[in-house]
């Protein structure tokens, strides 16, 4: 009896081993089709970086040590006539091994103390201002490094930009040093209004995220060349909504050329207060319907005063308007007919201190040309 039981068991084991050891056995196929009811975590294998991601990483690594953090200090009196220091934050970037840095005018404007923090060791340097271009919101500052700097950015060409091409912005938004954002050129030749610096023209519009503290930082193309200087945002709530503006780098290159040749940008303020008029309003004042810029006030000892421009002599009411009249009517600037209220500012932006601005004016019904010698920024 025991022997028979043993033989039966041996046969069953042998059959089981035989069936499960074969690759195509019914038992193995059955269990394989069922599959496990639970598996442990498997190791995730990276799909690798895309070409665009690799490009972003390479540009960031090669550029980040050239982007600096700028702190500007302005001393002002408080409500109780005490003096307190107010700090402004911004960005800038090195353009050569000698420590010259491009940034925005508004980052350092009015500052009695400008300090630059350098990556990667966070070393700090006092900076001096070499040149200001208020009209284009640009500034060139200088630090004195202990040795020649190995990392600085290459200036590109903003003339050949196209809407849709990729751009990268590096800066220090809200003090978060070395922040990279990416986007595209959203539009070109934008004009934006600035309450304290006049209109900024020919701006690059981008959707790369720009926030407070990004001002003065570089806008780079996919080759790592600087094609703009991040300047302003459109943000009703004070934050980025995907509409930022950068000053084209070619304008900064013009400023650098002026600096090397000893030229200085002209002040956009020639010392006049004007208002534009045309059409019916001009005719009611017995002026040509084509109109122009009517001079209401001329500041004493200004370039306009020295050139002989005349301001208003009386005040009259025309409909609902109270107007200063009797002064010169500027009809052309440098031979170009006045068609916009900022015609003078536009013309001066292309000139240097000491050069002349030609104004065609109508005085007592007679046209005449007046030459205004432009002053340097800060002189008026």
PDB file of C-alpha atoms in Angstrom, residues 10-276:
ATOM      1  CA  UNK A  10       6.384  10.187  -7.785  1.00  0.00           C
ATOM      2  CA  UNK A  11       4.433  10.013 -11.053  1.00  0.00           C
ATOM      3  CA  UNK A  12       2.466  13.208 -10.203  1.00  0.00           C
ATOM      4  CA  UNK A  13       5.656  15.098  -9.335  1.00  0.00           C
ATOM      5  CA  UNK A  14       7.315  13.912 -12.501  1.00  0.00           C
ATOM      6  CA  UNK A  15       4.355  15.015 -14.634  1.00  0.00           C
ATOM      7  CA  UNK A  16       4.293  18.432 -12.894  1.00  0.00           C
ATOM      8  CA  UNK A  17       8.013  18.980 -13.403  1.00  0.00           C
ATOM      9  CA  UNK A  18       7.730  17.912 -17.019  1.00  0.00           C
ATOM     10  CA  UNK A  19       4.799  20.237 -17.746  1.00  0.00           C
ATOM     11  CA  UNK A  20       6.270  23.275 -16.011  1.00  0.00           C
ATOM     12  CA  UNK A  21       9.771  22.892 -17.370  1.00  0.00           C
ATOM     13  CA  UNK A  22       8.694  23.067 -21.005  1.00  0.00           C
ATOM     14  CA  UNK A  23       8.732  26.566 -22.541  1.00  0.00           C
ATOM     15  CA  UNK A  24       5.402  26.047 -24.331  1.00  0.00           C
ATOM     16  CA  UNK A  25       3.664  23.949 -21.741  1.00  0.00           C
ATOM     17  CA  UNK A  26      -0.061  24.676 -21.121  1.00  0.00           C
ATOM     18  CA  UNK A  27       0.594  25.376 -17.425  1.00  0.00           C
ATOM     19  CA  UNK A  28       3.274  27.985 -18.082  1.00  0.00           C
ATOM     20  CA  UNK A  29       1.167  29.642 -20.811  1.00  0.00           C
ATOM     21  CA  UNK A  30      -1.810  29.820 -18.439  1.00  0.00           C
ATOM     22  CA  UNK A  31       0.102  31.471 -15.605  1.00  0.00           C
ATOM     23  CA  UNK A  32       1.880  33.860 -17.995  1.00  0.00           C
ATOM     24  CA  UNK A  33      -1.442  35.008 -19.449  1.00  0.00           C
ATOM     25  CA  UNK A  34      -2.854  35.641 -16.002  1.00  0.00           C
ATOM     26  CA  UNK A  35       0.030  37.921 -15.094  1.00  0.00           C
ATOM     27  CA  UNK A  36       0.877  39.051 -11.595  1.00  0.00           C
ATOM     28  CA  UNK A  37      -1.823  40.737  -9.589  1.00  0.00           C
ATOM     29  CA  UNK A  38       0.729  43.196  -8.140  1.00  0.00           C
ATOM     30  CA  UNK A  39       4.188  44.315  -9.099  1.00  0.00           C
ATOM     31  CA  UNK A  40       6.707  46.398  -7.244  1.00  0.00           C
ATOM     32  CA  UNK A  41       7.951  49.734  -8.531  1.00  0.00           C
ATOM     33  CA  UNK A  42      10.168  49.591 -11.554  1.00  0.00           C
ATOM     34  CA  UNK A  43      13.105  51.868 -12.249  1.00  0.00           C
ATOM     35  CA  UNK A  44      12.045  54.768 -14.511  1.00  0.00           C
ATOM     36  CA  UNK A  45      14.337  55.297 -17.469  1.00  0.00           C
ATOM     37  CA  UNK A  46      14.762  58.877 -18.683  1.00  0.00           C
ATOM     38  CA  UNK A  47      13.712  59.574 -22.245  1.00  0.00           C
ATOM     39  CA  UNK A  48      16.616  62.032 -22.473  1.00  0.00           C
ATOM     40  CA  UNK A  49      16.643  65.784 -23.084  1.00  0.00           C
ATOM     41  CA  UNK A  50      15.211  67.360 -26.193  1.00  0.00           C
ATOM     42  CA  UNK A  51      17.391  69.528 -28.420  1.00  0.00           C
ATOM     43  CA  UNK A  52      15.573  72.644 -27.167  1.00  0.00           C
ATOM     44  CA  UNK A  53      16.106  71.697 -23.511  1.00  0.00           C
ATOM     45  CA  UNK A  54      19.781  71.044 -24.159  1.00  0.00           C
ATOM     46  CA  UNK A  55      20.073  74.451 -25.833  1.00  0.00           C
ATOM     47  CA  UNK A  56      18.437  76.169 -22.823  1.00  0.00           C
ATOM     48  CA  UNK A  57      20.778  74.417 -20.387  1.00  0.00           C
ATOM     49  CA  UNK A  58      23.903  75.217 -22.389  1.00  0.00           C
ATOM     50  CA  UNK A  59      23.015  78.914 -22.709  1.00  0.00           C
ATOM     51  CA  UNK A  60      22.186  79.187 -19.021  1.00  0.00           C
ATOM     52  CA  UNK A  61      25.432  77.522 -17.943  1.00  0.00           C
ATOM     53  CA  UNK A  62      27.524  79.724 -20.210  1.00  0.00           C
ATOM     54  CA  UNK A  63      25.706  82.975 -19.313  1.00  0.00           C
ATOM     55  CA  UNK A  64      24.644  82.826 -15.669  1.00  0.00           C
ATOM     56  CA  UNK A  65      27.976  83.996 -14.226  1.00  0.00           C
ATOM     57  CA  UNK A  66      27.873  87.119 -16.419  1.00  0.00           C
ATOM     58  CA  UNK A  67      24.523  88.336 -15.025  1.00  0.00           C
ATOM     59  CA  UNK A  68      24.936  90.477 -11.903  1.00  0.00           C
ATOM     60  CA  UNK A  69      22.665  91.711  -9.141  1.00  0.00           C
ATOM     61  CA  UNK A  70      22.538  95.524  -8.745  1.00  0.00           C
ATOM     62  CA  UNK A  71      21.514  97.316  -5.565  1.00  0.00           C
ATOM     63  CA  UNK A  72      21.121 101.080  -5.777  1.00  0.00           C
ATOM     64  CA  UNK A  73      20.705 103.294  -2.734  1.00  0.00           C
ATOM     65  CA  UNK A  74      18.937 106.647  -2.721  1.00  0.00           C
ATOM     66  CA  UNK A  75      18.953 108.845   0.380  1.00  0.00           C
ATOM     67  CA  UNK A  76      15.761 110.796   0.907  1.00  0.00           C
ATOM     68  CA  UNK A  77      14.051 112.710   3.689  1.00  0.00           C
ATOM     69  CA  UNK A  78      11.105 111.090   5.408  1.00  0.00           C
ATOM     70  CA  UNK A  79       7.959 112.737   6.807  1.00  0.00           C
ATOM     71  CA  UNK A  80       9.851 113.971   9.879  1.00  0.00           C
ATOM     72  CA  UNK A  81      12.715 115.391   7.755  1.00  0.00           C
ATOM     73  CA  UNK A  82      15.061 112.593   8.737  1.00  0.00           C
ATOM     74  CA  UNK A  83      17.277 110.945   6.139  1.00  0.00           C
ATOM     75  CA  UNK A  84      16.597 107.332   5.217  1.00  0.00           C
ATOM     76  CA  UNK A  85      18.134 105.021   2.652  1.00  0.00           C
ATOM     77  CA  UNK A  86      15.798 103.503   0.053  1.00  0.00           C
ATOM     78  CA  UNK A  87      17.140 100.565  -1.922  1.00  0.00           C
ATOM     79  CA  UNK A  88      16.251  99.588  -5.453  1.00  0.00           C
ATOM     80  CA  UNK A  89      16.972  96.187  -6.982  1.00  0.00           C
ATOM     81  CA  UNK A  90      17.791  95.252 -10.542  1.00  0.00           C
ATOM     82  CA  UNK A  91      19.997  93.270 -12.866  1.00  0.00           C
ATOM     83  CA  UNK A  92      22.838  93.921 -15.271  1.00  0.00           C
ATOM     84  CA  UNK A  93      25.366  91.977 -17.307  1.00  0.00           C
ATOM     85  CA  UNK A  94      29.097  92.078 -17.958  1.00  0.00           C
ATOM     86  CA  UNK A  95      30.163  93.018 -21.481  1.00  0.00           C
ATOM     87  CA  UNK A  96      33.955  92.690 -21.167  1.00  0.00           C
ATOM     88  CA  UNK A  97      36.707  91.378 -18.914  1.00  0.00           C
ATOM     89  CA  UNK A  98      37.374  94.857 -17.484  1.00  0.00           C
ATOM     90  CA  UNK A  99      34.164  94.947 -15.466  1.00  0.00           C
ATOM     91  CA  UNK A 100      31.906  97.150 -17.596  1.00  0.00           C
ATOM     92  CA  UNK A 101      28.211  96.397 -17.105  1.00  0.00           C
ATOM     93  CA  UNK A 102      25.117  97.332 -19.101  1.00  0.00           C
ATOM     94  CA  UNK A 103      21.836  97.930 -17.271  1.00  0.00           C
ATOM     95  CA  UNK A 104      18.776 100.204 -17.317  1.00  0.00           C
ATOM     96  CA  UNK A 105      18.946 103.883 -16.440  1.00  0.00           C
ATOM     97  CA  UNK A 106      16.053 103.489 -14.032  1.00  0.00           C
ATOM     98  CA  UNK A 107      17.955 100.794 -12.094  1.00  0.00           C
ATOM     99  CA  UNK A 108      20.648 103.321 -11.050  1.00  0.00           C
ATOM    100  CA  UNK A 109      18.908 106.690 -11.561  1.00  0.00           C
ATOM    101  CA  UNK A 110      19.239 109.117  -8.697  1.00  0.00           C
ATOM    102  CA  UNK A 111      21.483 106.720  -6.785  1.00  0.00           C
ATOM    103  CA  UNK A 112      24.249 107.929  -4.519  1.00  0.00           C
ATOM    104  CA  UNK A 113      25.504 104.391  -4.028  1.00  0.00           C
ATOM    105  CA  UNK A 114      25.487 101.533  -6.556  1.00  0.00           C
ATOM    106  CA  UNK A 115      26.620  98.060  -5.509  1.00  0.00           C
ATOM    107  CA  UNK A 116      27.115  95.024  -7.756  1.00  0.00           C
ATOM    108  CA  UNK A 117      26.908  91.446  -6.470  1.00  0.00           C
ATOM    109  CA  UNK A 118      28.837  88.973  -8.609  1.00  0.00           C
ATOM    110  CA  UNK A 119      28.037  85.299  -9.076  1.00  0.00           C
ATOM    111  CA  UNK A 120      29.025  82.660  -8.164  1.00  0.00           C
ATOM    112  CA  UNK A 121      30.842  83.689  -4.967  1.00  0.00           C
ATOM    113  CA  UNK A 122      28.497  86.621  -4.141  1.00  0.00           C
ATOM    114  CA  UNK A 123      31.421  89.042  -3.975  1.00  0.00           C
ATOM    115  CA  UNK A 124      30.381  92.688  -3.869  1.00  0.00           C
ATOM    116  CA  UNK A 125      31.841  95.717  -5.611  1.00  0.00           C
ATOM    117  CA  UNK A 126      31.094  99.423  -5.544  1.00  0.00           C
ATOM    118  CA  UNK A 127      30.235 100.628  -9.046  1.00  0.00           C
ATOM    119  CA  UNK A 128      30.631 104.005 -10.697  1.00  0.00           C
ATOM    120  CA  UNK A 129      28.413 105.290 -13.492  1.00  0.00           C
ATOM    121  CA  UNK A 130      30.237 105.837 -16.780  1.00  0.00           C
ATOM    122  CA  UNK A 131      27.310 106.910 -18.942  1.00  0.00           C
ATOM    123  CA  UNK A 132      23.579 107.495 -18.718  1.00  0.00           C
ATOM    124  CA  UNK A 133      21.076 107.564 -21.574  1.00  0.00           C
ATOM    125  CA  UNK A 134      17.830 108.572 -19.949  1.00  0.00           C
ATOM    126  CA  UNK A 135      15.956 108.816 -23.255  1.00  0.00           C
ATOM    127  CA  UNK A 136      16.508 105.112 -23.980  1.00  0.00           C
ATOM    128  CA  UNK A 137      16.605 103.948 -20.349  1.00  0.00           C
ATOM    129  CA  UNK A 138      20.203 102.724 -20.620  1.00  0.00           C
ATOM    130  CA  UNK A 139      23.260 102.995 -18.410  1.00  0.00           C
ATOM    131  CA  UNK A 140      26.865 101.818 -18.444  1.00  0.00           C
ATOM    132  CA  UNK A 141      28.535 101.216 -15.072  1.00  0.00           C
ATOM    133  CA  UNK A 142      32.000 100.023 -14.065  1.00  0.00           C
ATOM    134  CA  UNK A 143      33.386  97.850 -11.289  1.00  0.00           C
ATOM    135  CA  UNK A 144      37.074  97.283 -10.587  1.00  0.00           C
ATOM    136  CA  UNK A 145      37.571  93.517 -10.277  1.00  0.00           C
ATOM    137  CA  UNK A 146      40.727  92.183  -8.673  1.00  0.00           C
ATOM    138  CA  UNK A 147      41.615  90.396 -11.913  1.00  0.00           C
ATOM    139  CA  UNK A 148      40.399  90.129 -15.481  1.00  0.00           C
ATOM    140  CA  UNK A 149      36.971  88.519 -15.656  1.00  0.00           C
ATOM    141  CA  UNK A 150      36.646  85.303 -17.618  1.00  0.00           C
ATOM    142  CA  UNK A 151      32.886  85.423 -18.090  1.00  0.00           C
ATOM    143  CA  UNK A 152      31.040  88.107 -20.050  1.00  0.00           C
ATOM    144  CA  UNK A 153      28.310  88.172 -22.692  1.00  0.00           C
ATOM    145  CA  UNK A 154      28.546  88.655 -26.441  1.00  0.00           C
ATOM    146  CA  UNK A 155      26.384  91.427 -27.929  1.00  0.00           C
ATOM    147  CA  UNK A 156      24.265  90.268 -30.859  1.00  0.00           C
ATOM    148  CA  UNK A 157      22.248  92.067 -33.534  1.00  0.00           C
ATOM    149  CA  UNK A 158      18.675  93.177 -32.846  1.00  0.00           C
ATOM    150  CA  UNK A 159      18.121  94.434 -36.391  1.00  0.00           C
ATOM    151  CA  UNK A 160      17.431  90.995 -37.847  1.00  0.00           C
ATOM    152  CA  UNK A 161      15.020  89.739 -35.161  1.00  0.00           C
ATOM    153  CA  UNK A 162      11.860  87.955 -36.235  1.00  0.00           C
ATOM    154  CA  UNK A 163       8.579  87.443 -34.428  1.00  0.00           C
ATOM    155  CA  UNK A 164       8.409  83.861 -33.204  1.00  0.00           C
ATOM    156  CA  UNK A 165      12.091  83.210 -32.566  1.00  0.00           C
ATOM    157  CA  UNK A 166      13.105  81.858 -29.183  1.00  0.00           C
ATOM    158  CA  UNK A 167      14.504  84.151 -26.489  1.00  0.00           C
ATOM    159  CA  UNK A 168      15.797  83.577 -22.961  1.00  0.00           C
ATOM    160  CA  UNK A 169      15.810  86.059 -20.087  1.00  0.00           C
ATOM    161  CA  UNK A 170      18.196  85.811 -17.140  1.00  0.00           C
ATOM    162  CA  UNK A 171      17.915  88.102 -14.140  1.00  0.00           C
ATOM    163  CA  UNK A 172      17.120  88.504 -10.470  1.00  0.00           C
ATOM    164  CA  UNK A 173      13.329  88.829 -10.137  1.00  0.00           C
ATOM    165  CA  UNK A 174      12.329  89.700  -6.563  1.00  0.00           C
ATOM    166  CA  UNK A 175      15.963  89.093  -5.555  1.00  0.00           C
ATOM    167  CA  UNK A 176      15.966  85.476  -6.760  1.00  0.00           C
ATOM    168  CA  UNK A 177      19.393  85.537  -8.360  1.00  0.00           C
ATOM    169  CA  UNK A 178      20.153  83.648 -11.557  1.00  0.00           C
ATOM    170  CA  UNK A 179      16.568  83.014 -12.652  1.00  0.00           C
ATOM    171  CA  UNK A 180      16.014  81.777 -16.229  1.00  0.00           C
ATOM    172  CA  UNK A 181      12.773  82.191 -18.165  1.00  0.00           C
ATOM    173  CA  UNK A 182      12.142  81.395 -21.813  1.00  0.00           C
ATOM    174  CA  UNK A 183       9.711  82.528 -24.482  1.00  0.00           C
ATOM    175  CA  UNK A 184       9.564  84.023 -27.939  1.00  0.00           C
ATOM    176  CA  UNK A 185       9.701  87.420 -29.599  1.00  0.00           C
ATOM    177  CA  UNK A 186       6.004  88.318 -29.487  1.00  0.00           C
ATOM    178  CA  UNK A 187       6.238  91.528 -31.498  1.00  0.00           C
ATOM    179  CA  UNK A 188       8.701  94.189 -32.651  1.00  0.00           C
ATOM    180  CA  UNK A 189       8.858  98.011 -32.816  1.00  0.00           C
ATOM    181  CA  UNK A 190       6.527  98.529 -29.860  1.00  0.00           C
ATOM    182  CA  UNK A 191       6.143 101.976 -28.304  1.00  0.00           C
ATOM    183  CA  UNK A 192       5.504 102.134 -24.576  1.00  0.00           C
ATOM    184  CA  UNK A 193       4.816 105.112 -22.373  1.00  0.00           C
ATOM    185  CA  UNK A 194       6.837 105.938 -19.290  1.00  0.00           C
ATOM    186  CA  UNK A 195       5.734 108.630 -16.885  1.00  0.00           C
ATOM    187  CA  UNK A 196       9.217 109.614 -15.767  1.00  0.00           C
ATOM    188  CA  UNK A 197      11.371 108.800 -18.820  1.00  0.00           C
ATOM    189  CA  UNK A 198       9.167 109.724 -21.775  1.00  0.00           C
ATOM    190  CA  UNK A 199       8.141 107.304 -24.488  1.00  0.00           C
ATOM    191  CA  UNK A 200      10.375 104.315 -25.206  1.00  0.00           C
ATOM    192  CA  UNK A 201      10.234 103.382 -28.868  1.00  0.00           C
ATOM    193  CA  UNK A 202      11.196 100.420 -31.057  1.00  0.00           C
ATOM    194  CA  UNK A 203      10.919  98.006 -28.128  1.00  0.00           C
ATOM    195  CA  UNK A 204      11.024  94.202 -28.370  1.00  0.00           C
ATOM    196  CA  UNK A 205       7.908  92.532 -26.948  1.00  0.00           C
ATOM    197  CA  UNK A 206       8.346  89.073 -25.417  1.00  0.00           C
ATOM    198  CA  UNK A 207       6.305  86.551 -23.456  1.00  0.00           C
ATOM    199  CA  UNK A 208       9.369  85.375 -21.491  1.00  0.00           C
ATOM    200  CA  UNK A 209       8.399  86.037 -17.883  1.00  0.00           C
ATOM    201  CA  UNK A 210       9.865  89.337 -16.634  1.00  0.00           C
ATOM    202  CA  UNK A 211       9.211  90.664 -13.128  1.00  0.00           C
ATOM    203  CA  UNK A 212      10.480  93.312 -10.736  1.00  0.00           C
ATOM    204  CA  UNK A 213      14.231  92.841 -10.449  1.00  0.00           C
ATOM    205  CA  UNK A 214      14.640  91.589 -14.025  1.00  0.00           C
ATOM    206  CA  UNK A 215      15.196  95.143 -15.264  1.00  0.00           C
ATOM    207  CA  UNK A 216      18.635  95.568 -16.796  1.00  0.00           C
ATOM    208  CA  UNK A 217      19.159  91.850 -17.393  1.00  0.00           C
ATOM    209  CA  UNK A 218      19.905  90.326 -20.799  1.00  0.00           C
ATOM    210  CA  UNK A 219      17.453  88.955 -23.333  1.00  0.00           C
ATOM    211  CA  UNK A 220      19.349  86.259 -25.248  1.00  0.00           C
ATOM    212  CA  UNK A 221      18.804  84.467 -28.535  1.00  0.00           C
ATOM    213  CA  UNK A 222      19.293  80.739 -29.107  1.00  0.00           C
ATOM    214  CA  UNK A 223      23.000  81.335 -29.775  1.00  0.00           C
ATOM    215  CA  UNK A 224      23.505  82.963 -26.368  1.00  0.00           C
ATOM    216  CA  UNK A 225      24.000  86.466 -27.823  1.00  0.00           C
ATOM    217  CA  UNK A 226      22.357  89.473 -26.144  1.00  0.00           C
ATOM    218  CA  UNK A 227      19.664  90.918 -28.402  1.00  0.00           C
ATOM    219  CA  UNK A 228      17.901  93.113 -25.833  1.00  0.00           C
ATOM    220  CA  UNK A 229      17.935  94.555 -22.312  1.00  0.00           C
ATOM    221  CA  UNK A 230      14.847  93.663 -20.262  1.00  0.00           C
ATOM    222  CA  UNK A 231      13.251  96.978 -19.372  1.00  0.00           C
ATOM    223  CA  UNK A 232       9.544  96.923 -18.569  1.00  0.00           C
ATOM    224  CA  UNK A 233       6.445  94.775 -18.168  1.00  0.00           C
ATOM    225  CA  UNK A 234       2.768  95.255 -18.766  1.00  0.00           C
ATOM    226  CA  UNK A 235       1.235  94.168 -15.486  1.00  0.00           C
ATOM    227  CA  UNK A 236      -1.941  95.815 -14.161  1.00  0.00           C
ATOM    228  CA  UNK A 237      -1.399  94.080 -10.824  1.00  0.00           C
ATOM    229  CA  UNK A 238       2.327  94.725 -10.699  1.00  0.00           C
ATOM    230  CA  UNK A 239       3.303  91.210 -11.815  1.00  0.00           C
ATOM    231  CA  UNK A 240       4.092  89.511 -15.095  1.00  0.00           C
ATOM    232  CA  UNK A 241       1.159  88.610 -17.333  1.00  0.00           C
ATOM    233  CA  UNK A 242       3.287  87.468 -20.248  1.00  0.00           C
ATOM    234  CA  UNK A 243       3.915  90.855 -21.856  1.00  0.00           C
ATOM    235  CA  UNK A 244       7.422  92.200 -21.335  1.00  0.00           C
ATOM    236  CA  UNK A 245       9.542  94.715 -23.207  1.00  0.00           C
ATOM    237  CA  UNK A 246      13.260  94.896 -23.911  1.00  0.00           C
ATOM    238  CA  UNK A 247      15.362  97.714 -25.346  1.00  0.00           C
ATOM    239  CA  UNK A 248      17.060  96.457 -28.555  1.00  0.00           C
ATOM    240  CA  UNK A 249      20.771  95.831 -28.006  1.00  0.00           C
ATOM    241  CA  UNK A 250      21.698  97.846 -31.109  1.00  0.00           C
ATOM    242  CA  UNK A 251      20.659 101.004 -29.264  1.00  0.00           C
ATOM    243  CA  UNK A 252      22.970 100.062 -26.398  1.00  0.00           C
ATOM    244  CA  UNK A 253      25.758  99.425 -28.909  1.00  0.00           C
ATOM    245  CA  UNK A 254      25.264 102.970 -30.216  1.00  0.00           C
ATOM    246  CA  UNK A 255      25.614 104.263 -26.649  1.00  0.00           C
ATOM    247  CA  UNK A 256      28.820 102.254 -26.198  1.00  0.00           C
ATOM    248  CA  UNK A 257      30.179 103.762 -29.424  1.00  0.00           C
ATOM    249  CA  UNK A 258      29.333 107.242 -28.158  1.00  0.00           C
ATOM    250  CA  UNK A 259      31.088 106.511 -24.869  1.00  0.00           C
ATOM    251  CA  UNK A 260      34.281 105.362 -26.576  1.00  0.00           C
ATOM    252  CA  UNK A 261      34.306 108.410 -28.854  1.00  0.00           C
ATOM    253  CA  UNK A 262      33.587 110.824 -26.013  1.00  0.00           C
ATOM    254  CA  UNK A 263      30.119 111.815 -27.251  1.00  0.00           C
ATOM    255  CA  UNK A 264      27.270 112.337 -24.814  1.00  0.00           C
ATOM    256  CA  UNK A 265      23.540 111.846 -25.416  1.00  0.00           C
ATOM    257  CA  UNK A 266      21.543 115.029 -25.636  1.00  0.00           C
ATOM    258  CA  UNK A 267      18.916 115.936 -23.092  1.00  0.00           C
ATOM    259  CA  UNK A 268      15.417 115.481 -24.478  1.00  0.00           C
ATOM    260  CA  UNK A 269      14.358 118.552 -22.494  1.00  0.00           C
ATOM    261  CA  UNK A 270      15.128 121.648 -24.570  1.00  0.00           C
ATOM    262  CA  UNK A 271      13.222 123.909 -22.181  1.00  0.00           C
ATOM    263  CA  UNK A 272       9.760 124.295 -23.715  1.00  0.00           C
ATOM    264  CA  UNK A 273       6.220 123.379 -22.797  1.00  0.00           C
ATOM    265  CA  UNK A 274       4.121 122.660 -25.879  1.00  0.00           C
ATOM    266  CA  UNK A 275       0.765 121.217 -26.800  1.00  0.00           C
ATOM    267  CA  UNK A 276      -0.387 119.810 -30.111  1.00  0.00           C
TER     268      UNK A 276
END
